[in-house]
């Protein structure tokens, strides 16, 4: 439609990821939609990645070779092995919204977020803060060095037609 290219992030369930045909399905979707793989980010939870971590490593590298980006969604809520985290071909960590929602009441959330951001950046990963709903949370996330933010402060969920209108108005 001549609109600006935008990155599309898709949540992948554990069941989808474990499907032996996942790579074949992903290849088919990319071919059918003609989406340049650099504009697709697959979001997987920590638990999905860490379950059968060694086997999943091969699949993750295969996805990366296709040019698709990989993100750990809801980081901090599951089980992570830091030794595997450094081996994974990831592009970003998305810090779970529970950390940002508790910054005003839970004194221990701020140092955890600071540590996650520092660790992710030292591994060359971008950091996305989920659940940003007010200016205080945005300032907190920005002060900690988060690279991107998502949440109701920026937009409520919208229909695809509304999103298309937003893109048209950006041009």
Short mmCIF file of the C-alpha atoms (twelve columns), coordinates in Angstrom:
data_MODEL
# 
_entry.id   MODEL 
# 
loop_
_atom_site.group_PDB 
_atom_site.id 
_atom_site.type_symbol 
_atom_site.label_atom_id 
_atom_site.label_alt_id 
_atom_site.label_comp_id 
_atom_site.label_asym_id 
_atom_site.label_seq_id 
_atom_site.Cartn_x 
_atom_site.Cartn_y 
_atom_site.Cartn_z 
_atom_site.pdbx_PDB_model_num 
ATOM 1   C CA . UNK A 1   0.000  0.000   0.000  1 
ATOM 2   C CA . UNK A 2   3.061  2.247   -0.109 1 
ATOM 3   C CA . UNK A 3   3.061  2.728   3.663  1 
ATOM 4   C CA . UNK A 4   6.137  2.921   5.836  1 
ATOM 5   C CA . UNK A 5   7.582  -0.438  6.797  1 
ATOM 6   C CA . UNK A 6   7.090  -1.311  10.442 1 
ATOM 7   C CA . UNK A 7   8.406  -4.096  12.564 1 
ATOM 8   C CA . UNK A 8   5.816  -6.710  13.473 1 
ATOM 9   C CA . UNK A 9   6.148  -8.621  16.729 1 
ATOM 10  C CA . UNK A 10  4.314  -11.915 17.069 1 
ATOM 11  C CA . UNK A 11  3.903  -13.920 20.259 1 
ATOM 12  C CA . UNK A 12  4.735  -17.577 19.729 1 
ATOM 13  C CA . UNK A 13  3.195  -20.055 22.150 1 
ATOM 14  C CA . UNK A 14  5.180  -22.934 23.599 1 
ATOM 15  C CA . UNK A 15  2.964  -25.334 21.681 1 
ATOM 16  C CA . UNK A 16  3.630  -23.563 18.372 1 
ATOM 17  C CA . UNK A 17  7.359  -23.427 19.022 1 
ATOM 18  C CA . UNK A 18  7.539  -27.144 19.896 1 
ATOM 19  C CA . UNK A 19  5.720  -28.115 16.689 1 
ATOM 20  C CA . UNK A 20  8.169  -29.937 14.433 1 
ATOM 21  C CA . UNK A 21  6.764  -28.002 11.472 1 
ATOM 22  C CA . UNK A 22  7.359  -24.581 13.048 1 
ATOM 23  C CA . UNK A 23  10.298 -23.615 10.803 1 
ATOM 24  C CA . UNK A 24  8.463  -24.833 7.731  1 
ATOM 25  C CA . UNK A 25  5.371  -22.845 8.748  1 
ATOM 26  C CA . UNK A 26  7.456  -19.730 9.415  1 
ATOM 27  C CA . UNK A 27  9.141  -20.032 6.018  1 
ATOM 28  C CA . UNK A 28  5.744  -20.454 4.345  1 
ATOM 29  C CA . UNK A 29  4.317  -17.373 6.100  1 
ATOM 30  C CA . UNK A 30  7.311  -15.243 5.115  1 
ATOM 31  C CA . UNK A 31  7.089  -16.449 1.510  1 
ATOM 32  C CA . UNK A 32  3.314  -15.976 1.311  1 
ATOM 33  C CA . UNK A 33  3.253  -12.506 2.863  1 
ATOM 34  C CA . UNK A 34  6.519  -11.422 1.211  1 
ATOM 35  C CA . UNK A 35  7.467  -9.859  4.538  1 
ATOM 36  C CA . UNK A 36  11.148 -9.073  4.738  1 
ATOM 37  C CA . UNK A 37  12.336 -11.198 7.717  1 
ATOM 38  C CA . UNK A 38  14.149 -8.216  9.259  1 
ATOM 39  C CA . UNK A 39  10.734 -6.711  10.031 1 
ATOM 40  C CA . UNK A 40  9.503  -9.734  11.981 1 
ATOM 41  C CA . UNK A 41  10.237 -10.299 15.654 1 
ATOM 42  C CA . UNK A 42  9.163  -13.520 17.307 1 
ATOM 43  C CA . UNK A 43  8.446  -13.208 21.018 1 
ATOM 44  C CA . UNK A 44  8.964  -16.286 23.176 1 
ATOM 45  C CA . UNK A 45  8.673  -16.570 26.941 1 
ATOM 46  C CA . UNK A 46  11.631 -17.573 29.087 1 
ATOM 47  C CA . UNK A 47  9.973  -20.856 29.983 1 
ATOM 48  C CA . UNK A 48  9.404  -21.747 26.335 1 
ATOM 49  C CA . UNK A 49  13.040 -21.112 25.483 1 
ATOM 50  C CA . UNK A 50  14.467 -22.823 28.568 1 
ATOM 51  C CA . UNK A 51  12.360 -25.968 28.243 1 
ATOM 52  C CA . UNK A 52  14.681 -28.328 26.342 1 
ATOM 53  C CA . UNK A 53  17.127 -25.451 26.011 1 
ATOM 54  C CA . UNK A 54  19.780 -27.345 24.089 1 
ATOM 55  C CA . UNK A 55  17.302 -28.545 21.464 1 
ATOM 56  C CA . UNK A 56  15.708 -25.110 21.235 1 
ATOM 57  C CA . UNK A 57  19.085 -23.517 20.614 1 
ATOM 58  C CA . UNK A 58  19.263 -25.160 17.188 1 
ATOM 59  C CA . UNK A 59  15.770 -23.925 16.265 1 
ATOM 60  C CA . UNK A 60  16.556 -20.403 17.479 1 
ATOM 61  C CA . UNK A 61  19.721 -20.266 15.374 1 
ATOM 62  C CA . UNK A 62  17.773 -21.506 12.363 1 
ATOM 63  C CA . UNK A 63  15.267 -18.679 12.858 1 
ATOM 64  C CA . UNK A 64  18.088 -16.126 13.188 1 
ATOM 65  C CA . UNK A 65  19.685 -17.401 9.970  1 
ATOM 66  C CA . UNK A 66  16.403 -16.574 8.230  1 
ATOM 67  C CA . UNK A 67  16.861 -12.953 9.331  1 
ATOM 68  C CA . UNK A 68  13.993 -12.967 11.843 1 
ATOM 69  C CA . UNK A 69  14.567 -11.191 15.166 1 
ATOM 70  C CA . UNK A 70  14.065 -12.940 18.513 1 
ATOM 71  C CA . UNK A 71  12.777 -11.505 21.754 1 
ATOM 72  C CA . UNK A 72  12.315 -12.936 25.249 1 
ATOM 73  C CA . UNK A 73  8.838  -11.834 26.316 1 
ATOM 74  C CA . UNK A 74  7.832  -11.229 29.953 1 
ATOM 75  C CA . UNK A 75  11.456 -11.453 31.059 1 
ATOM 76  C CA . UNK A 76  11.876 -11.822 34.800 1 
ATOM 77  C CA . UNK A 77  8.783  -13.909 35.458 1 
ATOM 78  C CA . UNK A 78  10.040 -17.311 34.389 1 
ATOM 79  C CA . UNK A 79  13.055 -19.501 34.796 1 
ATOM 80  C CA . UNK A 80  16.196 -18.219 33.116 1 
ATOM 81  C CA . UNK A 81  19.561 -19.823 33.049 1 
ATOM 82  C CA . UNK A 82  22.081 -17.038 32.646 1 
ATOM 83  C CA . UNK A 83  24.553 -19.502 31.150 1 
ATOM 84  C CA . UNK A 84  22.047 -20.253 28.356 1 
ATOM 85  C CA . UNK A 85  20.965 -16.647 28.027 1 
ATOM 86  C CA . UNK A 86  24.423 -15.664 26.855 1 
ATOM 87  C CA . UNK A 87  24.364 -18.452 24.230 1 
ATOM 88  C CA . UNK A 88  20.969 -17.595 22.777 1 
ATOM 89  C CA . UNK A 89  20.812 -15.682 19.471 1 
ATOM 90  C CA . UNK A 90  18.500 -13.006 20.889 1 
ATOM 91  C CA . UNK A 91  17.915 -9.413  19.853 1 
ATOM 92  C CA . UNK A 92  15.925 -8.092  22.795 1 
ATOM 93  C CA . UNK A 93  14.494 -8.671  26.250 1 
ATOM 94  C CA . UNK A 94  11.036 -7.439  27.124 1 
ATOM 95  C CA . UNK A 95  10.886 -6.761  30.855 1 
ATOM 96  C CA . UNK A 96  7.595  -7.931  32.289 1 
ATOM 97  C CA . UNK A 97  5.073  -5.264  33.212 1 
ATOM 98  C CA . UNK A 98  4.979  -6.447  36.833 1 
ATOM 99  C CA . UNK A 99  8.316  -4.713  37.422 1 
ATOM 100 C CA . UNK A 100 7.141  -1.320  36.146 1 
ATOM 101 C CA . UNK A 101 3.747  -1.510  37.835 1 
ATOM 102 C CA . UNK A 102 5.410  -2.005  41.218 1 
ATOM 103 C CA . UNK A 103 8.093  0.688   41.078 1 
ATOM 104 C CA . UNK A 104 6.221  3.111   43.298 1 
ATOM 105 C CA . UNK A 105 5.285  0.556   45.957 1 
ATOM 106 C CA . UNK A 106 7.954  -2.136  45.728 1 
ATOM 107 C CA . UNK A 107 11.386 -0.771  46.552 1 
ATOM 108 C CA . UNK A 108 13.093 -3.912  45.275 1 
ATOM 109 C CA . UNK A 109 11.753 -3.578  41.693 1 
ATOM 110 C CA . UNK A 110 13.984 -0.613  40.768 1 
ATOM 111 C CA . UNK A 111 17.309 -2.401  41.358 1 
ATOM 112 C CA . UNK A 112 16.027 -5.502  39.574 1 
ATOM 113 C CA . UNK A 113 15.095 -3.476  36.491 1 
ATOM 114 C CA . UNK A 114 18.435 -1.656  36.623 1 
ATOM 115 C CA . UNK A 115 20.279 -4.983  36.774 1 
ATOM 116 C CA . UNK A 116 18.255 -6.532  33.935 1 
ATOM 117 C CA . UNK A 117 18.883 -3.530  31.676 1 
ATOM 118 C CA . UNK A 118 22.619 -3.520  32.437 1 
ATOM 119 C CA . UNK A 119 22.879 -7.277  31.856 1 
ATOM 120 C CA . UNK A 120 20.920 -7.123  28.597 1 
ATOM 121 C CA . UNK A 121 22.963 -4.221  27.242 1 
ATOM 122 C CA . UNK A 122 26.217 -5.977  28.164 1 
ATOM 123 C CA . UNK A 123 24.981 -8.917  26.060 1 
ATOM 124 C CA . UNK A 124 24.225 -6.561  23.158 1 
ATOM 125 C CA . UNK A 125 20.453 -6.811  23.546 1 
ATOM 126 C CA . UNK A 126 17.829 -4.108  23.232 1 
ATOM 127 C CA . UNK A 127 15.511 -3.703  26.210 1 
ATOM 128 C CA . UNK A 128 11.768 -3.119  25.956 1 
ATOM 129 C CA . UNK A 129 9.777  -2.130  29.039 1 
ATOM 130 C CA . UNK A 130 6.252  -3.523  28.942 1 
ATOM 131 C CA . UNK A 131 3.235  -1.983  30.638 1 
ATOM 132 C CA . UNK A 132 4.216  1.691   30.689 1 
ATOM 133 C CA . UNK A 133 1.025  3.487   31.668 1 
ATOM 134 C CA . UNK A 134 2.092  6.886   33.030 1 
ATOM 135 C CA . UNK A 135 4.817  9.510   32.758 1 
ATOM 136 C CA . UNK A 136 6.496  8.412   36.018 1 
ATOM 137 C CA . UNK A 137 6.935  4.875   34.639 1 
ATOM 138 C CA . UNK A 138 8.245  6.233   31.346 1 
ATOM 139 C CA . UNK A 139 10.773 8.443   33.148 1 
ATOM 140 C CA . UNK A 140 11.830 5.536   35.373 1 
ATOM 141 C CA . UNK A 141 12.336 3.261   32.344 1 
ATOM 142 C CA . UNK A 142 14.170 5.931   30.384 1 
ATOM 143 C CA . UNK A 143 16.446 6.722   33.337 1 
ATOM 144 C CA . UNK A 144 17.345 3.009   33.513 1 
ATOM 145 C CA . UNK A 145 18.308 2.968   29.826 1 
ATOM 146 C CA . UNK A 146 15.437 1.027   28.288 1 
ATOM 147 C CA . UNK A 147 15.528 1.237   24.503 1 
ATOM 148 C CA . UNK A 148 11.811 0.947   23.799 1 
ATOM 149 C CA . UNK A 149 8.560  1.114   25.718 1 
ATOM 150 C CA . UNK A 150 5.096  -0.234  25.217 1 
ATOM 151 C CA . UNK A 151 1.904  0.291   27.112 1 
ATOM 152 C CA . UNK A 152 -1.293 2.253   27.434 1 
ATOM 153 C CA . UNK A 153 0.601  5.539   27.837 1 
ATOM 154 C CA . UNK A 154 1.245  5.344   24.103 1 
ATOM 155 C CA . UNK A 155 -1.880 3.602   22.837 1 
ATOM 156 C CA . UNK A 156 -4.719 1.347   23.808 1 
ATOM 157 C CA . UNK A 157 -5.079 -1.727  21.565 1 
ATOM 158 C CA . UNK A 158 -6.516 -0.687  18.203 1 
ATOM 159 C CA . UNK A 159 -8.062 -2.412  15.206 1 
ATOM 160 C CA . UNK A 160 -6.002 -3.020  12.075 1 
ATOM 161 C CA . UNK A 161 -7.953 -0.368  10.130 1 
ATOM 162 C CA . UNK A 162 -7.121 2.207   12.819 1 
ATOM 163 C CA . UNK A 163 -3.474 1.158   12.690 1 
ATOM 164 C CA . UNK A 164 -3.455 1.599   8.915  1 
ATOM 165 C CA . UNK A 165 -4.864 5.118   9.382  1 
ATOM 166 C CA . UNK A 166 -2.061 5.881   11.850 1 
ATOM 167 C CA . UNK A 167 0.527  4.756   9.292  1 
ATOM 168 C CA . UNK A 168 -1.093 6.805   6.545  1 
ATOM 169 C CA . UNK A 169 -1.069 9.901   8.770  1 
ATOM 170 C CA . UNK A 170 2.644  9.325   9.557  1 
ATOM 171 C CA . UNK A 171 3.552  9.586   5.847  1 
# 
